[in-house]
Amino acid sequence: MKVCDISDSLLRLQDLEIDARRIRAKIEDLKNRKRELIEIRKKFEKELENLKTQIEEKRFRLKDLENFIEYKKQRLKELSAKKEKVSSRKEFKNLLRQIAKTEDDIIRAREEIKTLFEELKKIENQNSEKIGKIEAQLEEVKNGIKKISEEIDKKEEELQSLKSKLSILKSEVPADILKIYESLKDRFNGLVFADISSGSCEGCGITFSPAEFAKLNREIKNGKGRCPYCGRFVFTK
Ligand SMILES: [Zn+2]
């Protein structure tokens, strides 16, 4: 590899690493957004469950009461049959009391069913509108999560291909220069290269004397140009 190619490789390395960093930040953003949406989804699912449970509970109670009435009707038949066969007046009176009590139970249960049924209709009306709205919102959130997941996958793929390009590039740069590059990278937050086309270093802002500038331009040609003030690799456009 020619010396002047090293500068090109390093510059390309820098650009790709900046891209990789941008993609990583983007992935982090997307993951945060996904986490938020998952929380919203959980909230909606819980609300839906509550609304449906309210209805289920009323239906369950209704069924319960209907079974209770069936049972009491059966009991009433048994008591009436017994009444035909009583031998003592005391037993007869006792049976009459039981029959009256059972009839009362049935009347009360029927009243409760009536009230419950009205409540159920009301809740069904109220909740079905809410349920519809939440289900639509939930669908939207689920789609959002799906889209973000796909976007994350896409970005992860991009990052992987960048990483393999980076490792190829790194293998092309001599180890000692790569070492300088890596240490500068940490110091300058990834921006290792500075343009000196204007006669001053865009990295540290210091203007070069004509002699310094001429020397740097010579050094750029053999790939060794670094700002004497901040140490960044330099290039001209
Ligand atoms: Zn500088």
Short mmCIF file of C-alpha atoms and ligand atoms in Angstrom, two decimals, residues 201 204 227 230, ligand 1:
data_model
loop_
_atom_site.label_atom_id
_atom_site.label_comp_id
_atom_site.label_asym_id
_atom_site.label_seq_id
_atom_site.Cartn_x
_atom_site.Cartn_y
_atom_site.Cartn_z
CA CYS A 201 -6.84 23.93 11.28
CA CYS A 204 -8.36 23.52 16.79
CA CYS A 227 -1.60 19.52 12.90
CA CYS A 230 -3.79 19.64 18.16
ZN ZN B 1 -5.21 21.60 14.89
#
